[in-house]
Coordinates of C-alpha atoms in Angstrom, one line a residue:
Chain C
M20 CA 0.0 0.4 -0.3
T21 CA 2.8 2.2 -0.8
G22 CA 2.6 4.8 -3.3
A23 CA 0.8 4.4 -6.2
A24 CA -1.4 1.9 -7.9
P25 CA 0.7 1.2 -11.4
D26 CA -1.4 2.7 -14.5
N27 CA -3.8 -0.3 -16.4
S28 CA -3.4 -2.3 -13.7
P29 CA -7.0 -4.3 -13.8
E30 CA -6.7 -4.7 -9.6
S31 CA -10.6 -5.5 -10.5
P32 CA -11.9 -8.3 -7.8
G33 CA -13.6 -11.5 -9.7
S34 CA -17.2 -9.2 -10.8
V35 CA -20.3 -10.4 -12.1
R36 CA -19.8 -8.6 -14.9
P37 CA -15.9 -9.0 -16.3
A38 CA -14.6 -5.2 -15.9
P39 CA -13.5 -3.3 -19.2
V40 CA -9.6 -3.6 -19.9
D41 CA -8.0 0.5 -21.2
P42 CA -7.7 -0.2 -25.1
P43 CA -4.4 0.8 -25.9
G44 CA -2.9 3.7 -26.1
D45 CA -3.5 5.2 -29.9
G46 CA -0.6 8.4 -28.5
R47 CA -3.3 10.4 -28.1
P48 CA -2.2 12.4 -24.3
A49 CA -4.1 11.5 -21.0
A50 CA -6.7 13.2 -20.0
V51 CA -5.1 13.4 -17.0
E52 CA -1.9 12.9 -15.3
F53 CA -0.2 13.1 -12.3
R54 CA 3.4 13.0 -11.9
G55 CA 4.8 11.9 -8.5
V56 CA 2.3 14.4 -7.2
T57 CA 3.4 15.7 -3.5
K58 CA 1.9 18.7 -1.4
I59 CA 3.1 19.7 1.8
Y60 CA 2.6 22.8 4.3
N61 CA 4.5 24.9 5.8
E62 CA 7.4 22.2 4.9
G63 CA 10.4 22.5 6.8
T64 CA 8.3 24.2 9.9
S65 CA 6.8 22.3 12.9
R66 CA 3.4 23.3 11.0
E67 CA 4.5 21.0 8.5
A68 CA 1.3 19.0 7.3
V69 CA 1.5 16.8 4.0
A70 CA -2.1 16.6 2.1
I71 CA -1.3 13.4 -0.7
R72 CA 2.3 12.4 -0.8
D73 CA 4.0 11.2 -4.7
V74 CA 0.7 10.5 -6.1
S75 CA 1.0 9.2 -9.6
F76 CA -2.3 8.2 -11.9
T77 CA -3.1 8.4 -15.5
I78 CA -6.6 8.8 -16.9
P79 CA -6.6 7.9 -20.7
D80 CA -8.6 10.5 -22.8
L81 CA -10.5 8.2 -24.4
P82 CA -11.8 9.4 -28.3
D83 CA -15.5 10.9 -28.5
K84 CA -16.0 9.2 -24.8
G85 CA -14.3 10.6 -22.1
E86 CA -15.3 8.1 -18.8
I87 CA -16.4 9.0 -15.2
S88 CA -13.4 8.7 -12.0
T89 CA -14.8 8.7 -8.5
F90 CA -12.5 8.9 -6.0
L91 CA -13.5 7.5 -2.3
G92 CA -12.1 7.5 0.3
P93 CA -11.8 8.8 4.2
S94 CA -12.0 12.6 4.9
G95 CA -8.4 14.6 5.0
C96 CA -7.2 11.5 2.5
G97 CA -6.2 14.1 -0.5
K98 CA -9.9 14.1 -2.6
S99 CA -10.1 17.4 -2.8
T100 CA -7.0 18.4 -2.8
V101 CA -6.6 16.6 -5.8
L102 CA -9.2 17.2 -8.2
R103 CA -8.8 21.7 -6.9
M104 CA -4.5 20.6 -8.5
V105 CA -6.4 19.6 -11.7
A106 CA -8.4 22.7 -11.6
G107 CA -5.0 25.2 -10.3
L108 CA -6.9 26.3 -7.6
E109 CA -4.5 27.8 -4.7
P110 CA -3.6 26.7 -1.8
Q111 CA -3.6 23.3 -3.2
F112 CA -1.8 24.0 -6.1
P113 CA 0.9 24.6 -7.3
P114 CA 2.3 20.9 -6.3
T115 CA 5.3 21.1 -3.5
R116 CA 6.8 18.3 -6.1
G117 CA 5.8 16.7 -9.3
S118 CA 3.3 18.3 -11.6
V119 CA -0.3 17.5 -12.5
H120 CA -1.1 17.8 -16.9
V121 CA -4.1 17.9 -18.3
L122 CA -4.5 16.4 -22.1
G123 CA -0.5 16.7 -22.5
R124 CA 0.0 20.8 -21.1
E125 CA 0.9 21.0 -17.0
V126 CA -1.8 22.8 -15.6
V127 CA -0.1 26.4 -15.1
G128 CA -3.6 28.0 -13.1
P129 CA -7.3 28.3 -13.3
G130 CA -9.4 28.1 -16.4
S131 CA -12.2 27.3 -18.4
D132 CA -11.4 24.3 -20.3
R133 CA -11.9 22.4 -16.5
G134 CA -15.3 23.1 -15.0
M135 CA -15.7 22.9 -11.5
V136 CA -19.1 22.0 -9.8
F137 CA -18.6 22.3 -5.7
Q138 CA -20.5 20.8 -2.8
D139 CA -21.8 23.9 -1.4
Y140 CA -24.0 25.9 -3.6
T141 CA -21.8 28.3 -5.2
S142 CA -24.7 30.5 -6.9
F143 CA -23.8 34.1 -7.6
D144 CA -27.4 35.0 -5.4
N145 CA -27.5 39.0 -6.8
R146 CA -27.9 37.1 -10.3
T147 CA -30.7 35.2 -11.8
V148 CA -30.8 31.2 -13.2
L149 CA -29.9 32.7 -16.7
G150 CA -27.4 34.9 -15.6
N151 CA -25.7 32.5 -13.5
V152 CA -25.7 29.7 -16.3
T153 CA -24.2 32.8 -18.6
F154 CA -21.7 33.5 -16.2
G155 CA -18.9 32.5 -18.2
L156 CA -19.7 33.2 -21.6
E157 CA -20.3 36.4 -20.5
C158 CA -17.1 36.7 -19.0
R159 CA -15.4 35.3 -22.7
G160 CA -17.4 38.6 -23.8
V161 CA -19.8 36.0 -25.8
P162 CA -22.8 38.6 -27.2
K163 CA -25.8 38.8 -25.3
R164 CA -28.1 37.9 -27.4
R165 CA -26.0 34.3 -28.6
R166 CA -25.1 33.9 -24.4
E167 CA -28.7 33.5 -24.0
A168 CA -30.0 32.2 -26.3
E169 CA -27.2 29.3 -25.3
G170 CA -28.1 29.7 -21.7
R171 CA -31.4 29.0 -21.6
E172 CA -30.9 25.8 -24.1
W173 CA -28.8 24.8 -21.4
I174 CA -31.3 24.9 -18.3
A175 CA -34.0 22.7 -20.6
R176 CA -30.9 20.2 -20.9
V177 CA -31.0 20.0 -16.6
G178 CA -34.0 19.7 -16.7
L179 CA -34.6 22.9 -15.8
D180 CA -38.1 25.0 -17.2
P181 CA -36.7 27.7 -19.2
R182 CA -39.7 30.0 -19.3
R183 CA -40.6 29.4 -15.6
D184 CA -37.1 29.2 -13.8
A185 CA -34.2 31.8 -16.0
A186 CA -35.3 34.5 -14.4
K187 CA -35.8 33.1 -10.6
Y188 CA -33.3 33.9 -7.9
P189 CA -31.5 31.0 -6.2
H190 CA -32.8 31.7 -2.8
E191 CA -36.0 30.8 -5.0
L192 CA -34.4 27.0 -6.1
S193 CA -34.1 23.6 -3.8
G194 CA -30.6 22.3 -3.0
G195 CA -31.4 19.6 -6.3
M196 CA -32.3 23.0 -8.2
R197 CA -29.0 24.6 -7.6
Q198 CA -27.0 22.1 -8.7
R199 CA -28.8 21.6 -11.6
V200 CA -28.3 25.3 -12.1
A201 CA -24.3 24.8 -11.3
I202 CA -24.1 21.2 -13.4
A203 CA -25.3 24.0 -17.2
R204 CA -22.9 26.7 -15.7
T205 CA -19.7 24.3 -15.6
L206 CA -21.2 22.4 -19.2
V207 CA -22.2 25.3 -21.0
L208 CA -18.9 26.2 -21.0
R209 CA -18.1 23.5 -23.4
P210 CA -15.0 22.1 -20.9
R211 CA -13.1 18.9 -21.8
I212 CA -12.8 18.1 -18.0
I213 CA -15.2 17.9 -15.5
L214 CA -14.2 17.8 -11.6
M215 CA -17.0 17.4 -8.9
D216 CA -16.1 17.8 -5.5
E217 CA -18.9 15.9 -3.7
P218 CA -21.9 17.9 -5.8
F219 CA -24.8 16.3 -4.4
G220 CA -23.6 15.4 -0.9
A221 CA -25.5 17.9 1.0
L222 CA -29.2 16.2 -1.9
D223 CA -31.4 13.5 -0.1
P224 CA -31.6 10.3 -1.1
A225 CA -33.9 10.6 -4.1
T226 CA -33.3 13.5 -5.6
R227 CA -29.6 12.3 -5.1
L228 CA -30.4 9.6 -8.0
D229 CA -32.3 11.8 -10.0
M230 CA -29.2 13.7 -9.9
Q231 CA -26.9 10.9 -10.8
D232 CA -28.8 10.5 -13.9
L233 CA -28.4 13.8 -15.0
L234 CA -25.0 13.4 -14.9
V235 CA -24.4 10.5 -16.7
R236 CA -26.8 11.4 -19.8
L237 CA -24.8 14.7 -20.1
W238 CA -21.5 13.2 -19.0
R239 CA -22.5 10.9 -23.0
E240 CA -23.5 14.2 -24.7
V241 CA -20.6 16.2 -23.9
E242 CA -18.5 13.1 -23.7
A243 CA -15.8 15.3 -21.2
T244 CA -14.1 13.7 -18.7
V245 CA -15.1 13.4 -15.7
M246 CA -13.4 13.8 -11.6
F247 CA -16.2 12.9 -9.3
I248 CA -15.6 12.5 -5.4
T249 CA -18.2 11.1 -3.2
H250 CA -18.3 9.3 0.4
S251 CA -21.4 7.0 -1.1
V252 CA -19.9 3.5 -2.5
E253 CA -23.1 3.5 -4.2
E254 CA -22.0 6.3 -6.1
A255 CA -19.2 5.5 -7.0
V256 CA -19.8 2.1 -8.3
Y257 CA -23.0 3.6 -10.0
L258 CA -21.7 6.2 -11.7
G259 CA -17.8 5.1 -11.8
D260 CA -16.0 3.6 -15.1
R261 CA -12.4 3.3 -12.4
V262 CA -12.3 4.1 -8.6
F263 CA -9.4 5.3 -7.5
V264 CA -9.5 4.2 -3.1
M265 CA -7.7 6.8 -1.1
A266 CA -6.4 6.6 2.0
T267 CA -4.7 8.6 4.6
T268 CA -1.3 9.9 6.7
P269 CA 0.0 10.1 4.2
G270 CA -2.4 10.7 1.8
R271 CA -2.0 8.9 -1.8
I272 CA -3.9 6.1 -3.8
A273 CA -4.4 3.1 -2.3
A274 CA -5.9 1.4 -5.0
E275 CA -7.7 1.9 -8.5
I276 CA -9.9 -0.1 -9.7
R277 CA -12.2 -0.7 -12.7
M278 CA -14.9 -1.1 -13.1
P279 CA -18.2 -2.7 -15.5
A280 CA -20.2 0.8 -16.8
A281 CA -23.9 1.2 -15.4
D282 CA -26.3 1.1 -19.0
A283 CA -29.6 1.4 -16.8
P284 CA -31.0 4.2 -14.7
A285 CA -30.0 4.6 -11.3
R286 CA -33.0 3.4 -9.7
E287 CA -33.1 0.2 -11.3
A288 CA -29.7 -0.5 -11.7
Q289 CA -29.0 -0.2 -8.3
V290 CA -31.4 -2.9 -6.8
E291 CA -29.5 -5.3 -9.7
P292 CA -27.6 -8.0 -7.3
W293 CA -24.4 -7.2 -9.9
F294 CA -24.6 -3.4 -8.0
H295 CA -24.5 -5.2 -4.0
E296 CA -21.8 -7.2 -5.2
Q297 CA -19.6 -4.6 -6.4
V298 CA -20.8 -2.4 -3.5
N299 CA -20.2 -4.8 -1.3
Q300 CA -16.5 -5.5 -2.6
L301 CA -15.2 -2.6 -2.8
Q302 CA -16.7 -1.6 1.2
A303 CA -14.7 -4.8 2.0
Q304 CA -11.3 -3.2 0.2
L305 CA -11.9 -0.1 1.7
E306 CA -11.5 -1.0 4.9
A307 CA -9.2 -3.8 4.8
I308 CA -7.4 0.2 3.8
E309 CA -8.6 1.7 6.4
A310 CA -8.0 -1.3 8.9
A311 CA -3.9 -1.1 7.1
A312 CA -3.2 2.6 7.8
S313 CA -4.5 2.8 11.4
R314 CA -2.1 -0.1 12.4
P315 CA 0.7 0.9 13.8
G316 CA 3.6 1.6 12.7
N317 CA 2.2 3.0 9.0
Chain E
M1 CA -19.7 16.7 24.0
T2 CA -21.2 13.6 22.5
E3 CA -22.6 12.2 25.7
Q4 CA -24.3 15.3 26.7
T5 CA -26.2 15.9 23.5
E6 CA -26.9 11.5 23.7
K7 CA -28.6 12.7 27.4
A8 CA -29.6 15.9 27.1
V9 CA -32.9 14.2 24.3
P10 CA -34.0 11.5 26.3
A11 CA -34.7 13.8 29.4
A12 CA -35.8 17.0 27.4
E13 CA -38.6 14.4 26.5
A14 CA -38.7 13.1 29.6
P15 CA -41.8 14.5 32.4
L16 CA -40.7 16.3 34.7
P17 CA -40.3 15.6 38.2
R18 CA -42.8 16.9 41.6
G19 CA -42.4 20.1 42.0
E20 CA -40.5 21.0 39.9
E21 CA -42.9 21.7 36.4
P22 CA -42.2 24.8 34.4
A23 CA -43.6 27.9 35.8
A24 CA -45.4 28.2 32.2
E25 CA -47.5 31.2 32.3
G26 CA -44.4 33.0 33.7
H27 CA -43.3 31.9 30.5
R28 CA -45.5 32.6 28.0
I29 CA -45.4 36.3 29.2
A30 CA -42.2 36.7 28.7
P31 CA -39.7 34.2 26.7
L32 CA -36.4 34.0 26.6
R33 CA -35.5 36.0 23.3
G34 CA -38.8 34.9 22.3
E35 CA -40.8 37.4 19.9
L36 CA -43.2 39.7 21.1
S37 CA -46.8 40.4 18.7
N38 CA -46.9 43.5 17.3
T39 CA -49.7 44.7 19.8
A40 CA -48.0 43.7 22.6
A41 CA -44.5 45.0 21.4
F42 CA -46.7 48.5 20.9
F43 CA -48.1 48.7 24.1
W44 CA -44.6 48.0 26.2
G45 CA -43.6 51.1 23.4
F46 CA -46.3 52.7 24.1
T47 CA -45.9 52.3 28.5
C48 CA -42.3 53.5 27.7
I49 CA -42.8 57.3 26.4
A50 CA -46.4 57.6 28.6
G51 CA -43.2 57.2 31.4
V52 CA -41.5 59.5 30.6
L53 CA -44.4 61.5 29.7
A54 CA -45.5 61.7 33.4
V55 CA -42.1 61.5 35.2
W56 CA -41.6 65.1 33.2
F57 CA -45.4 66.0 33.9
V58 CA -44.6 65.4 37.9
I59 CA -41.4 67.0 38.6
T60 CA -42.3 70.2 36.4
A61 CA -46.1 70.5 37.8
G62 CA -47.2 73.1 40.2
P63 CA -50.1 75.9 40.2
P64 CA -49.8 78.2 37.1
G65 CA -47.7 81.5 37.7
E66 CA -45.5 79.8 40.3
A67 CA -42.3 78.9 39.4
E68 CA -41.1 78.7 42.6
K69 CA -43.4 76.1 43.8
R70 CA -42.1 73.0 41.3
M71 CA -39.4 70.2 41.7
V72 CA -37.4 71.0 38.4
S73 CA -37.4 74.8 38.1
P74 CA -38.5 76.0 34.5
T75 CA -35.2 77.8 33.3
T76 CA -34.1 74.1 34.4
L77 CA -36.9 72.1 32.3
P78 CA -39.8 73.8 30.7
S79 CA -42.9 71.4 31.7
V80 CA -44.5 69.3 28.8
A81 CA -47.4 72.1 27.6
E82 CA -44.9 75.6 27.6
T83 CA -42.7 73.0 25.7
F84 CA -45.4 71.8 23.6
Q85 CA -46.5 75.4 23.0
A86 CA -44.1 75.8 21.8
I87 CA -44.4 74.0 18.5
P88 CA -45.7 76.8 15.9
R89 CA -43.2 79.7 17.1
V90 CA -40.8 76.7 15.9
F91 CA -41.8 76.4 13.0
G92 CA -43.0 79.1 11.8
E93 CA -40.3 81.4 13.5
R94 CA -37.4 79.2 13.4
K95 CA -38.1 77.5 10.4
L96 CA -37.8 74.0 11.2
V97 CA -38.5 72.1 7.9
T98 CA -36.7 74.5 6.4
N99 CA -32.8 73.8 8.9
T100 CA -33.9 69.8 8.8
L101 CA -32.9 70.3 5.0
V102 CA -30.3 72.3 4.8
T103 CA -28.8 69.5 7.6
L104 CA -30.4 67.0 5.8
K105 CA -28.0 67.7 2.3
R106 CA -24.7 68.7 4.2
V107 CA -25.0 64.5 5.3
C108 CA -26.2 63.5 1.7
L109 CA -23.2 65.6 0.5
G110 CA -20.8 65.0 3.1
F111 CA -21.5 60.9 3.6
G112 CA -22.5 60.8 -0.6
L113 CA -18.2 62.2 -0.7
S114 CA -17.5 59.2 1.7
C115 CA -19.3 56.2 -0.3
I116 CA -18.4 58.0 -3.5
V117 CA -14.2 57.7 -1.9
G118 CA -14.6 55.1 0.1
V119 CA -17.0 52.5 -1.7
P120 CA -14.2 51.8 -4.5
L121 CA -11.2 52.0 -2.6
G122 CA -12.5 49.8 0.1
I123 CA -13.2 46.4 -2.9
L124 CA -9.8 47.7 -4.0
A125 CA -7.8 47.6 -0.7
A126 CA -9.7 44.3 0.3
C127 CA -8.3 42.6 -2.9
L128 CA -5.4 44.2 -3.6
P129 CA -3.5 43.1 -0.4
A130 CA -0.3 45.7 -0.9
L131 CA -2.9 48.8 -1.4
R132 CA -5.1 47.3 2.2
A133 CA -1.2 47.4 3.6
F134 CA -0.6 50.5 2.4
L135 CA -3.8 52.7 3.5
A136 CA -3.8 51.0 6.8
P137 CA -2.0 53.3 8.9
L138 CA -4.8 55.7 7.9
M139 CA -7.4 54.1 9.2
V140 CA -6.0 53.3 12.3
F141 CA -5.8 57.2 12.3
G142 CA -9.5 57.6 10.1
R143 CA -10.8 55.5 13.4
N144 CA -9.5 56.5 16.1
I145 CA -9.5 60.6 16.0
P146 CA -11.6 62.0 18.1
V147 CA -14.1 63.8 15.4
A148 CA -14.6 67.3 17.6
A149 CA -10.6 68.0 17.9
L150 CA -10.8 67.7 14.3
I151 CA -13.5 70.8 13.7
P152 CA -10.9 73.8 14.3
L153 CA -8.6 71.9 11.7
T154 CA -11.2 72.2 9.2
F155 CA -11.7 76.3 9.6
F156 CA -8.4 76.1 8.9
F157 CA -8.0 74.4 5.6
F158 CA -11.8 75.3 4.6
G159 CA -13.5 78.5 6.0
I160 CA -16.1 78.9 7.5
G161 CA -18.6 78.2 4.9
E162 CA -21.1 75.1 3.5
F163 CA -17.7 73.4 2.4
Q164 CA -15.9 73.0 6.0
K165 CA -18.9 71.2 7.2
V166 CA -19.5 69.4 4.0
M167 CA -15.7 67.8 4.3
F168 CA -15.5 67.6 8.2
L169 CA -18.5 65.2 7.7
F170 CA -16.2 63.2 4.6
I171 CA -13.1 63.3 6.9
A172 CA -14.9 61.6 9.5
S173 CA -16.8 59.2 8.1
V174 CA -14.4 58.2 5.3
A175 CA -12.0 56.0 7.3
F176 CA -15.5 54.2 8.0
V177 CA -17.3 53.8 5.3
L178 CA -13.6 52.1 3.7
S179 CA -12.6 49.4 6.3
D180 CA -16.7 48.3 6.5
T181 CA -16.9 48.3 2.5
A182 CA -13.1 46.0 2.7
A183 CA -13.9 43.7 5.6
A184 CA -17.0 42.6 3.6
V185 CA -15.6 42.2 0.3
L186 CA -13.2 39.6 2.7
D187 CA -16.1 38.4 3.9
V188 CA -17.3 36.4 0.9
P189 CA -16.5 33.1 0.7
Q190 CA -13.0 32.0 -1.5
R191 CA -16.1 29.4 -2.8
Y192 CA -17.7 31.5 -5.0
V193 CA -13.6 33.2 -6.2
D194 CA -13.1 29.2 -6.6
T195 CA -16.3 28.8 -8.7
A196 CA -15.5 32.8 -10.8
L197 CA -12.0 31.3 -12.1
T198 CA -13.0 27.7 -12.6
L199 CA -15.5 29.5 -15.2
G200 CA -12.9 31.2 -16.5
A201 CA -13.3 35.3 -15.0
S202 CA -10.2 37.8 -14.9
R203 CA -9.2 38.9 -12.1
W204 CA -10.6 42.4 -13.0
Q205 CA -13.9 40.2 -13.9
I206 CA -14.4 38.7 -10.1
I207 CA -14.2 41.6 -8.7
T208 CA -16.6 43.3 -10.9
K209 CA -18.7 40.5 -11.4
V210 CA -18.8 38.6 -8.6
L211 CA -17.0 40.0 -5.2
G212 CA -18.6 43.4 -5.6
P213 CA -22.1 42.2 -6.0
L214 CA -22.1 39.4 -3.5
A215 CA -20.7 42.1 -1.3
A216 CA -23.5 45.2 -2.1
P217 CA -26.0 43.9 0.8
S218 CA -23.0 43.6 3.6
I219 CA -21.5 47.2 1.8
F220 CA -25.2 48.6 2.2
N221 CA -26.2 47.4 5.5
S222 CA -22.6 49.2 6.7
L223 CA -23.6 52.4 5.0
R224 CA -27.3 52.4 6.6
L225 CA -26.1 52.3 9.8
L226 CA -22.9 54.5 9.5
F227 CA -25.7 57.0 7.8
G228 CA -26.8 57.6 11.5
L229 CA -23.2 57.9 12.9
A230 CA -22.5 61.2 9.7
F231 CA -26.1 62.8 11.5
G232 CA -25.0 63.0 15.0
Y233 CA -21.6 64.6 13.5
V234 CA -23.4 67.3 11.2
M235 CA -24.9 68.6 14.9
L236 CA -21.7 69.0 15.8
A237 CA -20.3 70.2 13.0
E238 CA -23.1 73.4 12.9
L239 CA -22.8 73.2 16.7
V240 CA -19.4 75.3 16.8
K241 CA -19.2 77.9 14.2
F242 CA -18.4 80.9 13.8
G243 CA -20.2 84.1 12.0
S244 CA -23.7 84.6 11.4
A245 CA -25.9 82.1 11.9
S246 CA -25.2 79.0 9.2
G247 CA -28.9 77.4 9.7
G248 CA -29.0 73.3 9.6
L249 CA -30.4 71.9 12.7
G250 CA -27.2 72.1 15.5
D251 CA -27.4 75.8 14.5
L252 CA -31.1 76.1 15.4
I253 CA -30.1 74.8 18.8
N254 CA -27.4 76.9 19.0
M255 CA -29.7 80.0 18.5
S256 CA -32.6 79.5 21.6
Q257 CA -29.7 78.6 23.7
R258 CA -28.3 82.2 23.2
R259 CA -31.6 83.6 23.5
G260 CA -32.4 81.1 26.8
E261 CA -35.0 79.6 25.4
R262 CA -35.7 75.4 26.5
E263 CA -38.2 74.8 24.4
P264 CA -37.1 74.5 21.2
I265 CA -33.7 72.6 22.5
L266 CA -36.2 70.1 23.4
L267 CA -38.2 69.7 20.5
V268 CA -35.1 69.9 18.3
L269 CA -34.0 66.6 20.5
V270 CA -37.7 64.8 20.0
I271 CA -37.4 65.3 16.3
I272 CA -34.0 64.3 15.9
P273 CA -33.9 61.2 16.8
M274 CA -38.0 61.1 15.2
V275 CA -36.3 61.9 11.8
A276 CA -32.7 59.4 11.8
W277 CA -35.6 57.1 12.6
A278 CA -37.3 57.1 9.6
I279 CA -34.3 57.8 7.4
D280 CA -33.3 54.0 8.3
R281 CA -36.4 52.9 8.1
A282 CA -36.4 54.2 4.9
L283 CA -33.2 52.9 3.7
W284 CA -33.5 49.6 5.7
W285 CA -37.0 48.7 3.6
L286 CA -34.6 50.0 0.0
Q287 CA -32.2 46.9 0.9
S288 CA -34.2 44.7 2.0
D289 CA -36.0 45.2 -1.2
L290 CA -33.2 45.8 -3.2
F291 CA -31.0 42.1 -1.5
P292 CA -34.5 39.8 -1.4
Y293 CA -31.9 37.2 -1.3
R294 CA -30.1 38.2 2.2
Y295 CA -32.8 40.5 3.8
G296 CA -36.2 39.4 1.9
G297 CA -37.4 41.8 0.6
A298 CA -40.1 41.5 -2.0
G299 CA -37.8 42.8 -4.7
L300 CA -39.9 45.2 -6.4
I301 CA -37.3 47.5 -7.3
P302 CA -34.6 44.8 -9.1
R303 CA -37.8 42.9 -10.6
F304 CA -39.1 45.9 -12.4
C305 CA -35.5 47.5 -13.7
G306 CA -35.4 43.4 -14.9
W307 CA -38.4 44.2 -16.5
L308 CA -37.6 47.5 -17.9
L309 CA -34.3 45.6 -19.1
H310 CA -35.6 42.6 -20.7
G311 CA -38.6 43.6 -21.2
R312 CA -41.3 41.0 -22.5
R313 CA -38.9 37.6 -22.0
T314 CA -39.1 37.9 -18.2
E315 CA -42.8 38.5 -16.2
F316 CA -43.4 41.3 -13.9
R317 CA -44.3 40.0 -10.2
P318 CA -45.0 42.4 -8.1

């Protein structure tokens, strides 16, 4: 359990469905690549804190498809650190050692090619739903008529009513609707990488399943690479083509597991026997990793 | 901590032992930090006013023409009736309305200048740490200086006319406006900035499209409270003066004092807080209407502006 799992290791448990294998690399740069990334705060002082140590992994860029990678692990294992490093957000970025590459280029700062959806509601309270969704286009200087037309289209795509909801303000929306706005606001910019930091963590279970379906549908449409942090093993198994299991002290990737793709809607898929078996196996693996981490001397 | 809460839950549900029944009646009349009905709140407020008037009436009561029999001499405190008899004189001869407007004009000019300078500079100071550090000594100086001590200085700098009063108010309030604005911008959670960065906003766009608008409700709230402060300061500037009458409520008090009339002073003292309170309520209404997501107003003005700007495409829902 040291360092990161090697690339392409199908550490897949004997699932009922066969886990897919990575297609052979065709020379395309990886969607996301971490090379020996370490983040230490206040290095060399008494307040030194290691967030992640020597994290390396690769998420391939599948042409016209993209894939969803989910990140599971206990609090403080550095899941958010990994995600915010891809986004280029301080203070997690820049890494103390190592480098982060997105589509073959080293990350130098934040940009709209890597969209991010946060767990906390980050709708701009002073803007209407339409104003929120078109924020990024407005920053790019897209003319008002065009960005509003595009904004309305995306409001409809995330399951809101452009006629009724476009002029509403965030405080008039439910939590699920706010996250729909946040997703539309990110996807309208057509990012190649979508970063989601526990976006459904604050939602009730039924809304959560709806949002999972919505995410899968939109992801097929935009063909982007998704990195998704969650605390829920079910969510990680259902959404993930690839699950990264992380461990603490120091934060690192303990295992990388390929998952069969779920092709049914969340409510149907998550009651099937193979799904439960997959969840149980992953759960056992998580517990083993946590037990190993808490063993003395580790 | 957890243990305590776990224990506390069943204890609250269990019936209380005999002899420890809550004083339900007492709690209903005076709930700790509770809400009061409008009628009850009005009753208590009215009782307070009536009480003050009653005390005033009793200590100044006495047969007419025998002032020496009063508990408090009329040269110290005129009676209620005498004071209210002065109302027509204060409104007519002393031009109360005109003087109030003169005072308000000064506050609006001086405080308005503070806002024009302080708000943009405060937003920039919050965003640019170097500017913040540069302005920090001025802020400490401006916030802690005894305001009354500034008055002689402003006579040297700005003469004895209107300009001096406006500039005095500006100097007295700009540091507060600036530092409150900066604090409001620094209070906007970082996640909004992070979101804007991942949506491709530039640094300047983050200031103008995210930090400024999101801090606006807090800034407006600070300005409303500081306006009350400025209204108090203007009185000071009007009381201390050179030369002839310059108008304003402070001047009205000054003139009455020199003529030995107590009644107009008392009336002005009653009127000033009422004007200040009315302005504060009006600003509060404006504030809650402008920022319904923060202060729960109806949002009439934003909706009306949206309707004006976007025309038919959004419906105006009052």
